[in-house]
Amino acid sequence: MVITRVTRFVAGAAIVACMVLVGVGSNTPSGAPFARSLPADAVKDVVPNRVMTWNLCNPCETSNADRAAEIATYAPQVIGLQEACARDVESIRDYLEVLHGLVYNVEYGSVLRNWGRCGGMPWSPGAYGQAILSAAPMRDHVSVEYPDGGSEDRGYMAVTTMVDGRPVRVFNTHLAERRQEAVRAEQTDVLAAEIARYDRAIVLGDFNAVPDAPELAPIAALAMDTDPQCRPSLAGTCEPTTDWHSKFDYVFLRGITPLRHSVRPSQYSDHHVLHTDVDLP
């Protein structure tokens, strides 16, 4: 394990050095800067009680170095990514370690092998779906494809990892596209049945539904939205998480207390970065 980590780090450093010499980064459009510098108020190390969800936007002409810098700005303990190509996630993970000193483990919840989205050879296309990055080791990983994905295969993944110094079950999902409410309702029934097995869970993802959509009711019955303006007991306006001014992205908590909630638009995706700090009993 240590040898593998060292080998990967050395290899990544060599790759980055070569990229600097030629002036490009992995998946970086021609003429784009190699890597975005972090803002002055960026977090310097992993925040052990912070979780984040982000739809990467795919296909999009976006540098993985810039995606890594966006994540490094907030440095969560756990990140749930959607619309993720396995190759891109591995590149983002390497940039996080080599450029920002943030070391993450990774698990995948791929539901497609799609050459058009993720590249590769036509006979060996890249894996596409969800991914979870965690600063702590992960165990009991599952990847489940929904019986009906709608217009595109969809699914959820789950792992057990450490957040705020406690073991917790973390789910990451991407539900069926807009205007497929009936399909999403079937998907949330599947997901809710699994969430209900745990007294303590964090549910991340792009649900493709606004907060008062009926299909979200099974999830809302089990877990609390971390956005204080989106809870049923409060009358407020939910903060949008997309460029089209809708809230589609969520962090739901079961048996866990939310502390701080933040939504930040990103120039690298049509979905905003959503993260929250939590307190585990």
PDB file of C-alpha atoms in Angstrom:
ATOM      1  CA  MET A   1       0.000   0.000   0.000  1.00  0.00           C
ATOM      2  CA  VAL A   2       2.753   2.495   1.005  1.00  0.00           C
ATOM      3  CA  ILE A   3       4.892   1.476  -1.970  1.00  0.00           C
ATOM      4  CA  THR A   4       1.925   1.933  -4.286  1.00  0.00           C
ATOM      5  CA  ARG A   5       1.193   5.379  -2.851  1.00  0.00           C
ATOM      6  CA  VAL A   6       4.827   6.481  -3.158  1.00  0.00           C
ATOM      7  CA  THR A   7       5.078   5.102  -6.680  1.00  0.00           C
ATOM      8  CA  ARG A   8       1.900   6.899  -7.738  1.00  0.00           C
ATOM      9  CA  PHE A   9       3.060  10.154  -6.134  1.00  0.00           C
ATOM     10  CA  VAL A  10       6.454  10.026  -7.857  1.00  0.00           C
ATOM     11  CA  ALA A  11       4.832   9.161 -11.169  1.00  0.00           C
ATOM     12  CA  GLY A  12       2.315  11.973 -10.741  1.00  0.00           C
ATOM     13  CA  ALA A  13       5.025  14.475  -9.900  1.00  0.00           C
ATOM     14  CA  ALA A  14       6.964  13.456 -12.994  1.00  0.00           C
ATOM     15  CA  ILE A  15       3.874  13.828 -15.157  1.00  0.00           C
ATOM     16  CA  VAL A  16       3.101  17.264 -13.729  1.00  0.00           C
ATOM     17  CA  ALA A  17       6.706  18.363 -14.261  1.00  0.00           C
ATOM     18  CA  CYS A  18       6.497  17.294 -17.893  1.00  0.00           C
ATOM     19  CA  MET A  19       3.218  19.182 -18.275  1.00  0.00           C
ATOM     20  CA  VAL A  20       4.807  22.307 -16.875  1.00  0.00           C
ATOM     21  CA  LEU A  21       7.598  22.041 -19.428  1.00  0.00           C
ATOM     22  CA  VAL A  22       5.179  21.711 -22.341  1.00  0.00           C
ATOM     23  CA  GLY A  23       2.741  24.245 -20.884  1.00  0.00           C
ATOM     24  CA  VAL A  24      -0.412  22.152 -20.678  1.00  0.00           C
ATOM     25  CA  GLY A  25      -2.285  20.139 -18.067  1.00  0.00           C
ATOM     26  CA  SER A  26      -4.181  16.883 -18.405  1.00  0.00           C
ATOM     27  CA  ASN A  27      -7.455  17.589 -20.155  1.00  0.00           C
ATOM     28  CA  THR A  28      -6.511  21.261 -20.395  1.00  0.00           C
ATOM     29  CA  PRO A  29      -7.767  23.141 -23.485  1.00  0.00           C
ATOM     30  CA  SER A  30      -5.043  24.551 -25.689  1.00  0.00           C
ATOM     31  CA  GLY A  31      -3.849  27.929 -24.458  1.00  0.00           C
ATOM     32  CA  ALA A  32      -5.404  27.514 -20.988  1.00  0.00           C
ATOM     33  CA  PRO A  33      -3.245  28.139 -17.915  1.00  0.00           C
ATOM     34  CA  PHE A  34      -1.698  25.065 -16.373  1.00  0.00           C
ATOM     35  CA  ALA A  35      -3.458  25.337 -13.004  1.00  0.00           C
ATOM     36  CA  ARG A  36      -5.522  27.955 -11.270  1.00  0.00           C
ATOM     37  CA  SER A  37      -3.950  29.404  -8.141  1.00  0.00           C
ATOM     38  CA  LEU A  38      -6.026  29.089  -5.002  1.00  0.00           C
ATOM     39  CA  PRO A  39      -7.683  32.130  -3.421  1.00  0.00           C
ATOM     40  CA  ALA A  40      -6.050  33.616  -0.353  1.00  0.00           C
ATOM     41  CA  ASP A  41      -8.781  32.259   1.941  1.00  0.00           C
ATOM     42  CA  ALA A  42      -8.525  28.696   0.610  1.00  0.00           C
ATOM     43  CA  VAL A  43      -8.349  25.906   3.165  1.00  0.00           C
ATOM     44  CA  LYS A  44      -4.788  24.667   3.676  1.00  0.00           C
ATOM     45  CA  ASP A  45      -5.566  21.115   4.815  1.00  0.00           C
ATOM     46  CA  VAL A  46      -8.466  18.674   4.785  1.00  0.00           C
ATOM     47  CA  VAL A  47     -11.390  19.772   6.982  1.00  0.00           C
ATOM     48  CA  PRO A  48     -12.324  16.568   8.853  1.00  0.00           C
ATOM     49  CA  ASN A  49     -16.019  17.382   9.307  1.00  0.00           C
ATOM     50  CA  ARG A  50     -16.695  18.841   5.841  1.00  0.00           C
ATOM     51  CA  VAL A  51     -18.552  17.007   3.063  1.00  0.00           C
ATOM     52  CA  MET A  52     -19.133  18.215  -0.478  1.00  0.00           C
ATOM     53  CA  THR A  53     -21.148  17.294  -3.555  1.00  0.00           C
ATOM     54  CA  TRP A  54     -20.376  18.472  -7.078  1.00  0.00           C
ATOM     55  CA  ASN A  55     -21.683  17.546 -10.510  1.00  0.00           C
ATOM     56  CA  LEU A  56     -18.614  17.912 -12.715  1.00  0.00           C
ATOM     57  CA  CYS A  57     -20.577  18.636 -15.924  1.00  0.00           C
ATOM     58  CA  ASN A  58     -19.890  16.138 -18.693  1.00  0.00           C
ATOM     59  CA  PRO A  59     -19.057  16.522 -21.471  1.00  0.00           C
ATOM     60  CA  CYS A  60     -17.497  19.893 -20.746  1.00  0.00           C
ATOM     61  CA  GLU A  61     -14.228  21.430 -21.896  1.00  0.00           C
ATOM     62  CA  THR A  62     -12.766  21.816 -18.424  1.00  0.00           C
ATOM     63  CA  SER A  63      -9.258  21.284 -17.103  1.00  0.00           C
ATOM     64  CA  ASN A  64      -8.877  18.623 -14.428  1.00  0.00           C
ATOM     65  CA  ALA A  65      -6.234  20.853 -12.830  1.00  0.00           C
ATOM     66  CA  ASP A  66      -8.891  23.552 -12.430  1.00  0.00           C
ATOM     67  CA  ARG A  67     -11.391  21.032 -11.079  1.00  0.00           C
ATOM     68  CA  ALA A  68      -8.794  19.929  -8.528  1.00  0.00           C
ATOM     69  CA  ALA A  69      -8.121  23.538  -7.534  1.00  0.00           C
ATOM     70  CA  GLU A  70     -11.853  24.091  -7.020  1.00  0.00           C
ATOM     71  CA  ILE A  71     -11.999  21.114  -4.665  1.00  0.00           C
ATOM     72  CA  ALA A  72      -8.771  22.147  -2.918  1.00  0.00           C
ATOM     73  CA  THR A  73     -10.259  25.571  -2.130  1.00  0.00           C
ATOM     74  CA  TYR A  74     -12.667  23.871   0.305  1.00  0.00           C
ATOM     75  CA  ALA A  75     -10.670  20.676   1.063  1.00  0.00           C
ATOM     76  CA  PRO A  76     -13.544  18.510   2.328  1.00  0.00           C
ATOM     77  CA  GLN A  77     -13.022  15.232   4.120  1.00  0.00           C
ATOM     78  CA  VAL A  78     -15.448  13.560   1.690  1.00  0.00           C
ATOM     79  CA  ILE A  79     -16.458  14.563  -1.849  1.00  0.00           C
ATOM     80  CA  GLY A  80     -19.261  13.046  -3.915  1.00  0.00           C
ATOM     81  CA  LEU A  81     -18.827  13.605  -7.658  1.00  0.00           C
ATOM     82  CA  GLN A  82     -21.440  13.033 -10.352  1.00  0.00           C
ATOM     83  CA  GLU A  83     -21.110  12.927 -14.159  1.00  0.00           C
ATOM     84  CA  ALA A  84     -17.625  11.638 -13.465  1.00  0.00           C
ATOM     85  CA  CYS A  85     -15.332   9.781 -15.853  1.00  0.00           C
ATOM     86  CA  ALA A  86     -12.983   7.457 -13.990  1.00  0.00           C
ATOM     87  CA  ARG A  87      -9.997   8.806 -15.953  1.00  0.00           C
ATOM     88  CA  ASP A  88     -10.863  12.391 -15.013  1.00  0.00           C
ATOM     89  CA  VAL A  89     -11.331  11.504 -11.343  1.00  0.00           C
ATOM     90  CA  GLU A  90      -7.950   9.792 -11.223  1.00  0.00           C
ATOM     91  CA  SER A  91      -6.361  12.867 -12.827  1.00  0.00           C
ATOM     92  CA  ILE A  92      -8.132  15.195 -10.367  1.00  0.00           C
ATOM     93  CA  ARG A  93      -6.943  13.010  -7.497  1.00  0.00           C
ATOM     94  CA  ASP A  94      -3.349  13.196  -8.714  1.00  0.00           C
ATOM     95  CA  TYR A  95      -3.522  16.997  -9.070  1.00  0.00           C
ATOM     96  CA  LEU A  96      -4.947  17.288  -5.554  1.00  0.00           C
ATOM     97  CA  GLU A  97      -1.980  15.363  -4.174  1.00  0.00           C
ATOM     98  CA  VAL A  98       0.848  16.745  -6.312  1.00  0.00           C
ATOM     99  CA  LEU A  99      -0.211  20.391  -6.545  1.00  0.00           C
ATOM    100  CA  HIS A 100      -2.129  20.873  -3.292  1.00  0.00           C
ATOM    101  CA  GLY A 101      -0.825  18.229  -0.896  1.00  0.00           C
ATOM    102  CA  LEU A 102      -4.289  16.742  -0.355  1.00  0.00           C
ATOM    103  CA  VAL A 103      -4.346  12.944  -0.382  1.00  0.00           C
ATOM    104  CA  TYR A 104      -7.634  11.174  -1.116  1.00  0.00           C
ATOM    105  CA  ASN A 105      -8.775   7.599  -1.501  1.00  0.00           C
ATOM    106  CA  VAL A 106     -11.286   6.913  -4.281  1.00  0.00           C
ATOM    107  CA  GLU A 107     -14.174   4.542  -5.002  1.00  0.00           C
ATOM    108  CA  TYR A 108     -16.327   4.495  -8.135  1.00  0.00           C
ATOM    109  CA  GLY A 109     -20.020   3.977  -8.843  1.00  0.00           C
ATOM    110  CA  SER A 110     -19.784   3.760 -12.621  1.00  0.00           C
ATOM    111  CA  VAL A 111     -22.958   2.768 -14.485  1.00  0.00           C
ATOM    112  CA  LEU A 112     -21.822   3.266 -18.082  1.00  0.00           C
ATOM    113  CA  ARG A 113     -18.811   2.645 -20.282  1.00  0.00           C
ATOM    114  CA  ASN A 114     -19.167   5.474 -22.740  1.00  0.00           C
ATOM    115  CA  TRP A 115     -16.579   6.424 -25.371  1.00  0.00           C
ATOM    116  CA  GLY A 116     -18.413   9.657 -26.294  1.00  0.00           C
ATOM    117  CA  ARG A 117     -18.369  10.932 -22.711  1.00  0.00           C
ATOM    118  CA  CYS A 118     -15.180   9.476 -21.304  1.00  0.00           C
ATOM    119  CA  GLY A 119     -12.923   8.722 -24.240  1.00  0.00           C
ATOM    120  CA  GLY A 120     -10.736   5.679 -24.570  1.00  0.00           C
ATOM    121  CA  MET A 121     -10.765   3.294 -27.477  1.00  0.00           C
ATOM    122  CA  PRO A 122     -14.116   2.400 -29.106  1.00  0.00           C
ATOM    123  CA  TRP A 123     -13.637  -1.177 -27.877  1.00  0.00           C
ATOM    124  CA  SER A 124     -12.541  -0.004 -24.413  1.00  0.00           C
ATOM    125  CA  PRO A 125     -14.533   3.111 -23.474  1.00  0.00           C
ATOM    126  CA  GLY A 126     -14.103   4.955 -20.185  1.00  0.00           C
ATOM    127  CA  ALA A 127     -16.212   4.305 -17.093  1.00  0.00           C
ATOM    128  CA  TYR A 128     -18.800   6.961 -16.237  1.00  0.00           C
ATOM    129  CA  GLY A 129     -21.050   7.605 -13.230  1.00  0.00           C
ATOM    130  CA  GLN A 130     -20.330   8.632  -9.653  1.00  0.00           C
ATOM    131  CA  ALA A 131     -17.209   8.698  -7.489  1.00  0.00           C
ATOM    132  CA  ILE A 132     -16.441   9.307  -3.828  1.00  0.00           C
ATOM    133  CA  LEU A 133     -13.150  10.788  -2.671  1.00  0.00           C
ATOM    134  CA  SER A 134     -12.354  10.427   1.029  1.00  0.00           C
ATOM    135  CA  ALA A 135      -9.320  11.487   3.023  1.00  0.00           C
ATOM    136  CA  ALA A 136      -9.889   8.402   5.192  1.00  0.00           C
ATOM    137  CA  PRO A 137      -9.958   4.792   3.982  1.00  0.00           C
ATOM    138  CA  MET A 138     -13.298   3.464   2.756  1.00  0.00           C
ATOM    139  CA  ARG A 139     -14.878   0.056   3.272  1.00  0.00           C
ATOM    140  CA  ASP A 140     -18.047  -1.859   2.399  1.00  0.00           C
ATOM    141  CA  HIS A 141     -18.246  -0.203  -1.007  1.00  0.00           C
ATOM    142  CA  VAL A 142     -21.343  -0.922  -3.091  1.00  0.00           C
ATOM    143  CA  SER A 143     -22.357   0.303  -6.543  1.00  0.00           C
ATOM    144  CA  VAL A 144     -25.986  -0.175  -7.551  1.00  0.00           C
ATOM    145  CA  GLU A 145     -27.665   0.567 -10.848  1.00  0.00           C
ATOM    146  CA  TYR A 146     -31.321   1.589 -10.578  1.00  0.00           C
ATOM    147  CA  PRO A 147     -33.766  -0.828 -12.241  1.00  0.00           C
ATOM    148  CA  ASP A 148     -34.909   2.048 -14.479  1.00  0.00           C
ATOM    149  CA  GLY A 149     -32.460   4.851 -15.167  1.00  0.00           C
ATOM    150  CA  GLY A 150     -34.747   6.838 -17.436  1.00  0.00           C
ATOM    151  CA  SER A 151     -33.114   8.220 -20.556  1.00  0.00           C
ATOM    152  CA  GLU A 152     -29.643   7.175 -19.301  1.00  0.00           C
ATOM    153  CA  ASP A 153     -28.447   4.515 -16.880  1.00  0.00           C
ATOM    154  CA  ARG A 154     -28.270   5.927 -13.355  1.00  0.00           C
ATOM    155  CA  GLY A 155     -27.401   4.525  -9.937  1.00  0.00           C
ATOM    156  CA  TYR A 156     -26.065   5.125  -6.448  1.00  0.00           C
ATOM    157  CA  MET A 157     -22.926   4.136  -4.603  1.00  0.00           C
ATOM    158  CA  ALA A 158     -22.188   3.914  -0.895  1.00  0.00           C
ATOM    159  CA  VAL A 159     -19.167   3.526   1.359  1.00  0.00           C
ATOM    160  CA  THR A 160     -18.416   3.602   5.057  1.00  0.00           C
ATOM    161  CA  THR A 161     -15.709   6.095   5.974  1.00  0.00           C
ATOM    162  CA  MET A 162     -14.683   8.542   8.705  1.00  0.00           C
ATOM    163  CA  VAL A 163     -16.227  12.001   9.012  1.00  0.00           C
ATOM    164  CA  ASP A 164     -15.602  14.186  12.066  1.00  0.00           C
ATOM    165  CA  GLY A 165     -13.717  11.267  13.593  1.00  0.00           C
ATOM    166  CA  ARG A 166     -16.716   8.915  13.408  1.00  0.00           C
ATOM    167  CA  PRO A 167     -17.617   6.107  11.004  1.00  0.00           C
ATOM    168  CA  VAL A 168     -20.573   7.017   8.807  1.00  0.00           C
ATOM    169  CA  ARG A 169     -22.326   5.566   5.775  1.00  0.00           C
ATOM    170  CA  VAL A 170     -21.999   7.919   2.793  1.00  0.00           C
ATOM    171  CA  PHE A 171     -24.253   7.663  -0.268  1.00  0.00           C
ATOM    172  CA  ASN A 172     -23.726   9.375  -3.623  1.00  0.00           C
ATOM    173  CA  THR A 173     -26.340   9.355  -6.386  1.00  0.00           C
ATOM    174  CA  HIS A 174     -27.442  10.924  -9.645  1.00  0.00           C
ATOM    175  CA  LEU A 175     -31.149  10.586 -10.394  1.00  0.00           C
ATOM    176  CA  ALA A 176     -32.929  10.548 -13.752  1.00  0.00           C
ATOM    177  CA  GLU A 177     -33.008  13.694 -15.856  1.00  0.00           C
ATOM    178  CA  ARG A 178     -35.582  16.463 -15.640  1.00  0.00           C
ATOM    179  CA  ARG A 179     -39.159  15.752 -16.743  1.00  0.00           C
ATOM    180  CA  GLN A 180     -38.753  12.111 -15.631  1.00  0.00           C
ATOM    181  CA  GLU A 181     -40.518  12.452 -12.290  1.00  0.00           C
ATOM    182  CA  ALA A 182     -42.034   8.962 -12.247  1.00  0.00           C
ATOM    183  CA  VAL A 183     -38.636   7.370 -12.842  1.00  0.00           C
ATOM    184  CA  ARG A 184     -37.047   9.439 -10.081  1.00  0.00           C
ATOM    185  CA  ALA A 185     -39.836   8.386  -7.700  1.00  0.00           C
ATOM    186  CA  GLU A 186     -38.924   4.735  -8.272  1.00  0.00           C
ATOM    187  CA  GLN A 187     -35.246   5.542  -7.783  1.00  0.00           C
ATOM    188  CA  THR A 188     -35.751   7.367  -4.470  1.00  0.00           C
ATOM    189  CA  ASP A 189     -37.795   4.437  -3.173  1.00  0.00           C
ATOM    190  CA  VAL A 190     -34.800   2.173  -3.861  1.00  0.00           C
ATOM    191  CA  LEU A 191     -32.353   4.610  -2.296  1.00  0.00           C
ATOM    192  CA  ALA A 192     -34.518   5.381   0.759  1.00  0.00           C
ATOM    193  CA  ALA A 193     -34.851   1.684   1.601  1.00  0.00           C
ATOM    194  CA  GLU A 194     -31.067   1.443   1.792  1.00  0.00           C
ATOM    195  CA  ILE A 195     -30.615   4.699   3.753  1.00  0.00           C
ATOM    196  CA  ALA A 196     -33.171   3.505   6.321  1.00  0.00           C
ATOM    197  CA  ARG A 197     -30.836   0.658   7.305  1.00  0.00           C
ATOM    198  CA  TYR A 198     -28.454   3.140   8.950  1.00  0.00           C
ATOM    199  CA  ASP A 199     -28.925   5.312  12.018  1.00  0.00           C
ATOM    200  CA  ARG A 200     -26.236   7.685  10.757  1.00  0.00           C
ATOM    201  CA  ALA A 201     -25.853   8.529   7.058  1.00  0.00           C
ATOM    202  CA  ILE A 202     -24.823  11.303   4.675  1.00  0.00           C
ATOM    203  CA  VAL A 203     -26.550  11.402   1.291  1.00  0.00           C
ATOM    204  CA  LEU A 204     -24.893  13.417  -1.480  1.00  0.00           C
ATOM    205  CA  GLY A 205     -25.871  13.937  -5.066  1.00  0.00           C
ATOM    206  CA  ASP A 206     -27.621  15.514  -8.001  1.00  0.00           C
ATOM    207  CA  PHE A 207     -31.297  14.621  -7.588  1.00  0.00           C
ATOM    208  CA  ASN A 208     -32.523  16.565 -10.645  1.00  0.00           C
ATOM    209  CA  ALA A 209     -35.528  17.716  -8.609  1.00  0.00           C
ATOM    210  CA  VAL A 210     -36.472  20.859  -6.714  1.00  0.00           C
ATOM    211  CA  PRO A 211     -36.932  20.558  -2.912  1.00  0.00           C
ATOM    212  CA  ASP A 212     -40.743  20.319  -2.942  1.00  0.00           C
ATOM    213  CA  ALA A 213     -40.835  17.672  -5.677  1.00  0.00           C
ATOM    214  CA  PRO A 214     -42.972  14.707  -4.514  1.00  0.00           C
ATOM    215  CA  GLU A 215     -40.332  12.192  -5.530  1.00  0.00           C
ATOM    216  CA  LEU A 216     -37.953  13.530  -2.854  1.00  0.00           C
ATOM    217  CA  ALA A 217     -40.433  12.784  -0.044  1.00  0.00           C
ATOM    218  CA  PRO A 218     -38.980   9.330   0.823  1.00  0.00           C
ATOM    219  CA  ILE A 219     -35.519  10.856   1.299  1.00  0.00           C
ATOM    220  CA  ALA A 220     -36.798  13.896   3.211  1.00  0.00           C
ATOM    221  CA  ALA A 221     -38.681  11.589   5.575  1.00  0.00           C
ATOM    222  CA  LEU A 222     -35.387   9.986   6.604  1.00  0.00           C
ATOM    223  CA  ALA A 223     -32.806  12.758   6.408  1.00  0.00           C
ATOM    224  CA  MET A 224     -32.523  16.535   6.818  1.00  0.00           C
ATOM    225  CA  ASP A 225     -31.476  18.934   4.066  1.00  0.00           C
ATOM    226  CA  THR A 226     -28.443  20.889   5.254  1.00  0.00           C
ATOM    227  CA  ASP A 227     -29.777  24.084   3.648  1.00  0.00           C
ATOM    228  CA  PRO A 228     -31.673  25.718   6.555  1.00  0.00           C
ATOM    229  CA  GLN A 229     -33.989  27.488   4.090  1.00  0.00           C
ATOM    230  CA  CYS A 230     -35.147  24.171   2.609  1.00  0.00           C
ATOM    231  CA  ARG A 231     -36.448  22.438   5.712  1.00  0.00           C
ATOM    232  CA  PRO A 232     -40.215  21.859   5.922  1.00  0.00           C
ATOM    233  CA  SER A 233     -40.503  23.605   9.300  1.00  0.00           C
ATOM    234  CA  LEU A 234     -39.059  26.851   7.905  1.00  0.00           C
ATOM    235  CA  ALA A 235     -40.505  29.216   5.347  1.00  0.00           C
ATOM    236  CA  GLY A 236     -37.635  30.318   3.162  1.00  0.00           C
ATOM    237  CA  THR A 237     -36.172  30.333  -0.309  1.00  0.00           C
ATOM    238  CA  CYS A 238     -33.839  27.468  -1.123  1.00  0.00           C
ATOM    239  CA  GLU A 239     -30.509  28.587  -2.496  1.00  0.00           C
ATOM    240  CA  PRO A 240     -30.112  27.424  -6.130  1.00  0.00           C
ATOM    241  CA  THR A 241     -27.277  25.042  -6.992  1.00  0.00           C
ATOM    242  CA  THR A 242     -27.346  25.291 -10.797  1.00  0.00           C
ATOM    243  CA  ASP A 243     -26.748  27.935 -13.447  1.00  0.00           C
ATOM    244  CA  TRP A 244     -30.451  27.758 -14.357  1.00  0.00           C
ATOM    245  CA  HIS A 245     -31.400  28.912 -10.829  1.00  0.00           C
ATOM    246  CA  SER A 246     -32.801  25.613  -9.550  1.00  0.00           C
ATOM    247  CA  LYS A 247     -31.758  23.598  -6.525  1.00  0.00           C
ATOM    248  CA  PHE A 248     -30.954  20.088  -7.776  1.00  0.00           C
ATOM    249  CA  ASP A 249     -27.930  19.238  -5.590  1.00  0.00           C
ATOM    250  CA  TYR A 250     -28.258  18.098  -1.987  1.00  0.00           C
ATOM    251  CA  VAL A 251     -26.513  17.062   1.173  1.00  0.00           C
ATOM    252  CA  PHE A 252     -28.996  15.129   3.330  1.00  0.00           C
ATOM    253  CA  LEU A 253     -28.064  14.141   6.896  1.00  0.00           C
ATOM    254  CA  ARG A 254     -29.513  11.295   8.966  1.00  0.00           C
ATOM    255  CA  GLY A 255     -28.613  11.241  12.662  1.00  0.00           C
ATOM    256  CA  ILE A 256     -26.065  14.025  12.087  1.00  0.00           C
ATOM    257  CA  THR A 257     -26.198  17.744  12.959  1.00  0.00           C
ATOM    258  CA  PRO A 258     -25.423  20.347  10.270  1.00  0.00           C
ATOM    259  CA  LEU A 259     -23.220  23.270  11.308  1.00  0.00           C
ATOM    260  CA  ARG A 260     -22.421  25.449   8.275  1.00  0.00           C
ATOM    261  CA  HIS A 261     -23.785  25.278   4.753  1.00  0.00           C
ATOM    262  CA  SER A 262     -22.283  26.882   1.635  1.00  0.00           C
ATOM    263  CA  VAL A 263     -23.145  27.054  -2.074  1.00  0.00           C
ATOM    264  CA  ARG A 264     -20.548  28.555  -4.416  1.00  0.00           C
ATOM    265  CA  PRO A 265     -20.970  29.005  -8.194  1.00  0.00           C
ATOM    266  CA  SER A 266     -18.170  27.515 -10.257  1.00  0.00           C
ATOM    267  CA  GLN A 267     -16.951  28.604 -13.669  1.00  0.00           C
ATOM    268  CA  TYR A 268     -15.964  24.977 -14.297  1.00  0.00           C
ATOM    269  CA  SER A 269     -19.446  23.420 -14.165  1.00  0.00           C
ATOM    270  CA  ASP A 270     -23.096  24.296 -14.658  1.00  0.00           C
ATOM    271  CA  HIS A 271     -23.629  23.021 -11.095  1.00  0.00           C
ATOM    272  CA  HIS A 272     -22.425  24.936  -8.056  1.00  0.00           C
ATOM    273  CA  VAL A 273     -20.126  23.544  -5.372  1.00  0.00           C
ATOM    274  CA  LEU A 274     -22.196  22.578  -2.338  1.00  0.00           C
ATOM    275  CA  HIS A 275     -20.475  21.756   0.949  1.00  0.00           C
ATOM    276  CA  THR A 276     -21.455  21.571   4.570  1.00  0.00           C
ATOM    277  CA  ASP A 277     -19.705  21.136   7.899  1.00  0.00           C
ATOM    278  CA  VAL A 278     -21.291  18.598  10.248  1.00  0.00           C
ATOM    279  CA  ASP A 279     -21.217  17.431  13.839  1.00  0.00           C
ATOM    280  CA  LEU A 280     -21.447  13.700  14.485  1.00  0.00           C
ATOM    281  CA  PRO A 281     -22.652  12.445  17.868  1.00  0.00           C
TER     282      PRO A 281
END
